[in-house]
Amino acid sequence: MNTVETIPELRQAIKQLERPLGLVPTMGYLHEGHLSLVRLAREQSASVVTSIFVNPTQFGPNEDLDAYPRDIPKDLALLEAEGVDLVWMPSPEIMYPEGFQSWVDVAEVTQVLEGAQRPGHFRGVTTIVAKLFNAVQPDKAFFGQKDAQQVAVIEQMVRDLDFPLEIVVGPIQREPDGLALSSRNVYLDIEQRKAATVLNRALKAAKASYEAGERSGDVIRQTMTKTIQAEPLAKMQYVSCAHPRSLQELKEIVEDGTLLSMAVFVGKTRLIDNLVLGPNH
Ligand code: PAF
């Protein structure tokens, strides 16, 4: 496995790699969720590039960039074991040199849900992802369904700006009790860890109601809200029952692909989760 830092080194190394090329962009501190994307990339590509870059521009003023967990030696060992061909670890100065002033801004789909809670977050995500795509020029790029809005925003950007690549979305990886894998789960104590299953329980309750014939967006949102409110350690930030592309809230469920999503605080830890409704999901 080769490791590079600068863009000229990256371009030189990529020339040696067989196509199709798969890119798995990450911010490091890898867990099973990331590794499942690497495996998907391995299955679907002749060569796999993983980027590790903790992108400062997607952190808000109240989100602690310096506290973001990092463990590069462990990440590299995990990626090597998965058969990744090339790891790109640029410095912030390489990605945002002095005088940097060009941004990618997806206008509408960024304004709701996570975007409403974290202003400017998606502008940072789309700008860095566009830069990663331009530098690596992959045939496919792999993202996790756990960040469903991030996927919708990046897909919108790829359509709007004609990036010549395919976005592949890997399924959410869960603990046996249903908790979605996240680097933040380590912050939960034993009681909070039990309470954190409430996100998945709320999604399952909404799905059961849909499967029993419910089609009202309001009722589905209420079902999720009630489940979360019944958990004393949980504090709901939002629940959503939205169109899968526009992410606008729905009055009536759309038959294939309605996105149920939520953000919930358990103690001080902010957790997100989602589920797609419909016969093909
Ligand atoms: O999902 C992430 O880890 C990040 O948002 C990404 C896509 C690597 C961009 O920094």
Coordinates of C-alpha atoms and ligand atoms in Angstrom, one line a residue:
M1 CA 0.0 0.0 0.0
N2 CA 1.4 3.4 -1.1
T3 CA 0.8 6.6 1.0
V4 CA 1.1 10.0 -0.5
E5 CA 0.6 13.6 0.7
T6 CA 0.9 16.1 -2.2
I7 CA -1.3 16.4 -5.3
P8 CA 1.6 15.8 -7.7
E9 CA 2.6 12.6 -5.8
L10 CA -1.0 11.5 -5.8
R11 CA -1.3 12.0 -9.6
Q12 CA 1.9 10.1 -10.3
A13 CA 0.8 7.2 -8.0
I14 CA -2.7 7.1 -9.7
K15 CA -1.1 6.7 -13.1
Q16 CA 0.2 3.3 -12.0
L17 CA -3.2 2.1 -10.9
E18 CA -5.5 -0.1 -12.9
R19 CA -9.0 1.3 -13.8
P20 CA -11.8 1.3 -12.8
L21 CA -10.7 3.3 -9.8
G22 CA -12.8 3.5 -6.6
L23 CA -12.4 6.4 -4.1
V24 CA -13.5 6.1 -0.4
P25 CA -13.2 9.6 1.1
T26 CA -12.9 9.6 4.9
M27 CA -11.9 11.8 7.8
G28 CA -10.0 8.9 9.4
Y29 CA -10.5 7.2 12.8
L30 CA -11.9 4.4 10.8
H31 CA -14.6 1.9 12.0
E32 CA -16.5 -1.0 10.5
G33 CA -18.7 1.4 8.7
H34 CA -15.8 2.9 6.7
L35 CA -14.3 -0.6 6.2
S36 CA -17.5 -1.9 4.7
L37 CA -17.3 0.9 2.1
V38 CA -13.7 0.0 1.4
R39 CA -14.8 -3.7 0.8
L40 CA -17.6 -2.5 -1.5
A41 CA -15.0 -0.4 -3.4
R42 CA -12.7 -3.4 -3.6
E43 CA -15.6 -5.5 -5.1
Q44 CA -16.5 -2.9 -7.6
S45 CA -13.1 -1.5 -8.7
A46 CA -9.7 -2.7 -9.9
S47 CA -8.0 -0.2 -7.6
V48 CA -9.0 1.5 -4.4
V49 CA -7.8 4.9 -3.2
T50 CA -8.8 6.1 0.3
S51 CA -8.4 9.7 1.4
I52 CA -7.9 10.7 5.0
F53 CA -8.4 14.4 5.7
V54 CA -10.1 16.0 8.7
N55 CA -11.8 18.8 6.7
P56 CA -11.7 22.0 8.8
T57 CA -14.3 23.8 6.6
Q58 CA -17.2 21.4 7.5
F59 CA -16.8 22.1 11.2
G60 CA -19.0 24.8 12.7
P61 CA -17.6 27.4 15.2
N62 CA -19.1 25.4 18.1
E63 CA -17.8 22.1 16.8
D64 CA -14.4 21.2 18.1
L65 CA -12.1 20.4 15.1
D66 CA -9.1 19.9 17.4
A67 CA -11.0 17.3 19.5
Y68 CA -11.9 15.2 16.4
P69 CA -10.5 11.8 17.1
R70 CA -7.4 10.8 15.1
D71 CA -5.4 7.5 14.9
I72 CA -3.4 7.4 11.7
P73 CA -1.2 4.3 12.5
K74 CA -4.3 2.3 13.2
D75 CA -6.2 3.6 10.1
L76 CA -3.2 2.7 7.9
A77 CA -3.0 -0.8 9.4
L78 CA -6.8 -1.4 8.8
L79 CA -6.6 -0.1 5.2
E80 CA -3.6 -2.2 4.4
A81 CA -5.4 -5.3 5.7
E82 CA -8.4 -4.4 3.4
G83 CA -6.1 -4.3 0.4
V84 CA -6.3 -0.6 -0.3
D85 CA -3.8 0.4 -3.1
L86 CA -3.2 4.0 -2.2
V87 CA -3.9 6.3 0.8
W88 CA -3.9 10.1 0.3
M89 CA -3.4 12.2 3.4
P90 CA -3.1 15.8 2.4
S91 CA -2.3 18.6 4.9
P92 CA -4.8 21.5 5.4
E93 CA -2.2 23.7 3.6
I94 CA -2.4 21.5 0.6
M95 CA -6.2 21.5 0.4
Y96 CA -6.7 25.2 1.5
P97 CA -3.5 27.1 0.5
E98 CA -3.2 30.7 1.4
G99 CA -5.5 32.8 -0.8
F100 CA -8.1 30.0 -1.3
Q101 CA -11.4 31.5 -2.3
S102 CA -13.5 29.1 -4.4
W103 CA -16.4 27.3 -2.8
V104 CA -19.1 24.8 -4.0
D105 CA -22.5 25.6 -2.7
V106 CA -25.5 23.4 -3.3
A107 CA -28.4 25.7 -2.8
E108 CA -31.5 24.0 -1.6
V109 CA -31.1 20.4 -0.4
T110 CA -28.5 21.7 2.1
Q111 CA -30.9 24.0 3.9
V112 CA -33.0 21.4 5.8
L113 CA -32.3 18.7 8.5
E114 CA -28.5 18.6 9.2
G115 CA -27.9 21.7 7.2
A116 CA -30.5 23.7 9.3
Q117 CA -28.7 22.6 12.5
R118 CA -25.2 23.0 11.1
P119 CA -25.0 26.1 8.9
G120 CA -22.1 26.1 6.5
H121 CA -21.4 22.4 7.1
F122 CA -22.4 21.2 3.6
R123 CA -20.6 24.0 1.9
G124 CA -17.4 22.6 3.5
V125 CA -18.4 19.0 2.5
T126 CA -19.2 19.8 -1.2
T127 CA -16.1 22.0 -1.6
I128 CA -13.7 19.3 -0.2
V129 CA -15.5 16.4 -2.0
A130 CA -15.3 18.4 -5.3
K131 CA -11.5 18.9 -4.7
L132 CA -11.1 15.2 -3.9
F133 CA -12.9 14.2 -7.1
N134 CA -10.8 16.6 -9.2
A135 CA -7.6 15.4 -7.7
V136 CA -8.3 11.6 -7.8
Q137 CA -10.6 11.5 -10.8
P138 CA -12.2 8.2 -9.7
D139 CA -14.7 6.1 -11.7
K140 CA -16.7 5.5 -8.6
A141 CA -16.9 7.2 -5.2
F142 CA -18.3 5.4 -2.1
F143 CA -20.3 7.0 0.7
G144 CA -22.3 5.6 3.6
Q145 CA -26.1 5.8 3.8
K146 CA -25.6 6.7 7.5
D147 CA -25.1 10.3 6.3
A148 CA -28.2 10.3 4.1
Q149 CA -28.3 14.0 3.5
Q150 CA -24.6 14.1 2.6
V151 CA -25.3 11.5 0.0
A152 CA -28.3 13.6 -1.4
V153 CA -26.2 16.7 -1.5
I154 CA -23.2 15.1 -3.2
E155 CA -25.5 13.4 -5.7
Q156 CA -27.1 16.8 -6.5
M157 CA -23.6 18.3 -6.9
V158 CA -22.5 15.5 -9.2
R159 CA -25.6 15.9 -11.4
D160 CA -25.4 19.7 -11.5
L161 CA -21.6 20.0 -12.1
D162 CA -21.3 16.9 -14.5
F163 CA -18.7 15.1 -12.5
P164 CA -17.9 12.0 -14.6
L165 CA -18.2 9.4 -11.9
E166 CA -20.8 7.2 -10.2
I167 CA -21.8 7.6 -6.6
V168 CA -22.2 4.2 -4.8
V169 CA -24.0 4.2 -1.4
G170 CA -23.1 1.5 1.2
P171 CA -25.7 0.4 3.7
I172 CA -25.7 1.6 7.4
Q173 CA -23.6 -0.8 9.6
R174 CA -25.3 -1.5 12.9
E175 CA -24.5 -3.1 16.3
P176 CA -26.4 -6.3 17.1
D177 CA -29.0 -4.2 19.1
G178 CA -29.6 -1.8 16.1
L179 CA -27.4 1.2 17.1
A180 CA -25.8 2.6 13.9
L181 CA -22.0 2.6 14.0
S182 CA -20.5 6.0 14.6
S183 CA -17.2 7.3 15.9
R184 CA -19.3 9.2 18.5
N185 CA -20.7 6.0 20.1
V186 CA -17.5 5.8 22.3
Y187 CA -18.7 8.9 24.1
L188 CA -21.8 7.1 25.5
D189 CA -21.7 5.6 29.1
I190 CA -23.4 2.3 29.8
E191 CA -26.9 3.8 30.5
Q192 CA -26.6 6.1 27.5
R193 CA -25.5 3.3 25.3
K194 CA -28.7 1.4 26.1
A195 CA -30.8 4.5 25.6
A196 CA -29.2 5.2 22.2
T197 CA -31.0 2.3 20.7
V198 CA -34.1 4.6 20.8
L199 CA -33.1 6.0 17.3
N200 CA -33.4 2.6 15.7
R201 CA -36.5 1.7 17.7
A202 CA -38.2 4.9 16.5
L203 CA -37.4 4.2 12.9
K204 CA -38.6 0.6 13.3
A205 CA -41.9 1.8 14.9
A206 CA -42.4 4.2 11.9
K207 CA -41.6 1.4 9.4
A208 CA -44.1 -1.0 11.2
S209 CA -46.8 1.7 10.9
Y210 CA -46.0 2.2 7.2
E211 CA -46.2 -1.5 6.7
A212 CA -49.6 -1.6 8.4
G213 CA -50.8 0.9 5.8
E214 CA -50.1 4.3 7.3
R215 CA -49.3 6.9 4.6
S216 CA -49.6 10.2 6.4
G217 CA -46.2 12.0 6.9
D218 CA -47.5 13.7 10.1
V219 CA -48.5 10.4 11.7
I220 CA -45.2 8.8 10.8
R221 CA -43.3 11.8 12.3
Q222 CA -45.5 11.5 15.4
T223 CA -44.8 7.8 15.8
M224 CA -41.0 8.5 15.8
T225 CA -41.4 11.5 18.1
K226 CA -43.4 9.5 20.7
T227 CA -40.9 6.7 20.8
I228 CA -38.0 9.1 21.3
Q229 CA -39.9 11.1 24.0
A230 CA -40.6 7.9 25.9
E231 CA -36.8 7.5 26.5
P232 CA -35.8 9.7 29.5
L233 CA -32.1 10.0 28.4
A234 CA -32.9 11.1 24.9
K235 CA -33.6 14.6 23.7
M236 CA -34.9 14.9 20.1
Q237 CA -33.5 17.6 17.9
Y238 CA -35.6 16.7 14.8
V239 CA -37.4 13.9 13.1
S240 CA -38.2 13.9 9.4
C241 CA -40.2 12.1 6.8
A242 CA -39.0 13.5 3.6
H243 CA -38.7 13.1 -0.2
P244 CA -35.5 11.2 -0.9
R245 CA -34.0 13.8 -3.3
S246 CA -35.4 17.2 -2.3
L247 CA -35.5 16.3 1.4
Q248 CA -38.7 18.4 1.7
E249 CA -41.1 17.1 4.4
L250 CA -43.9 15.0 3.0
K251 CA -47.6 15.2 3.7
E252 CA -48.1 11.8 2.1
I253 CA -45.4 9.1 1.9
V254 CA -44.0 8.6 -1.6
E255 CA -44.2 5.0 -2.5
D256 CA -40.6 4.1 -3.1
G257 CA -37.8 5.8 -1.2
T258 CA -39.3 8.1 1.5
L259 CA -36.4 9.0 3.8
L260 CA -37.1 8.8 7.6
S261 CA -34.3 10.5 9.5
M262 CA -33.6 12.1 12.9
A263 CA -31.0 13.7 15.2
V264 CA -31.2 12.9 18.9
F265 CA -29.0 13.9 21.8
V266 CA -28.2 11.2 24.3
G267 CA -26.5 13.0 27.1
K268 CA -24.2 15.4 25.2
T269 CA -23.7 13.1 22.3
R270 CA -25.6 14.0 19.1
L271 CA -26.6 10.9 17.2
I272 CA -28.2 10.6 13.7
D273 CA -29.9 7.7 12.0
N274 CA -32.2 7.0 9.1
L275 CA -34.1 4.4 7.2
V276 CA -35.6 4.4 3.6
L277 CA -39.2 3.2 3.3
G278 CA -40.5 1.3 0.2
P279 CA -40.7 -2.1 -1.4
N280 CA -37.1 -1.8 -2.8
H281 CA -35.5 -1.0 0.5
Ligands
PAF1 O1 -18.3 11.6 5.6 C1 -17.2 12.1 5.8 O2 -16.4 11.5 6.5 C2 -16.9 13.5 5.3 O3 -17.9 14.3 5.3 C3 -16.2 13.5 3.9 C4 -17.2 12.9 2.9 C5 -15.0 12.6 3.9 C6 -15.8 14.9 3.5 O4 -14.9 15.4 4.4

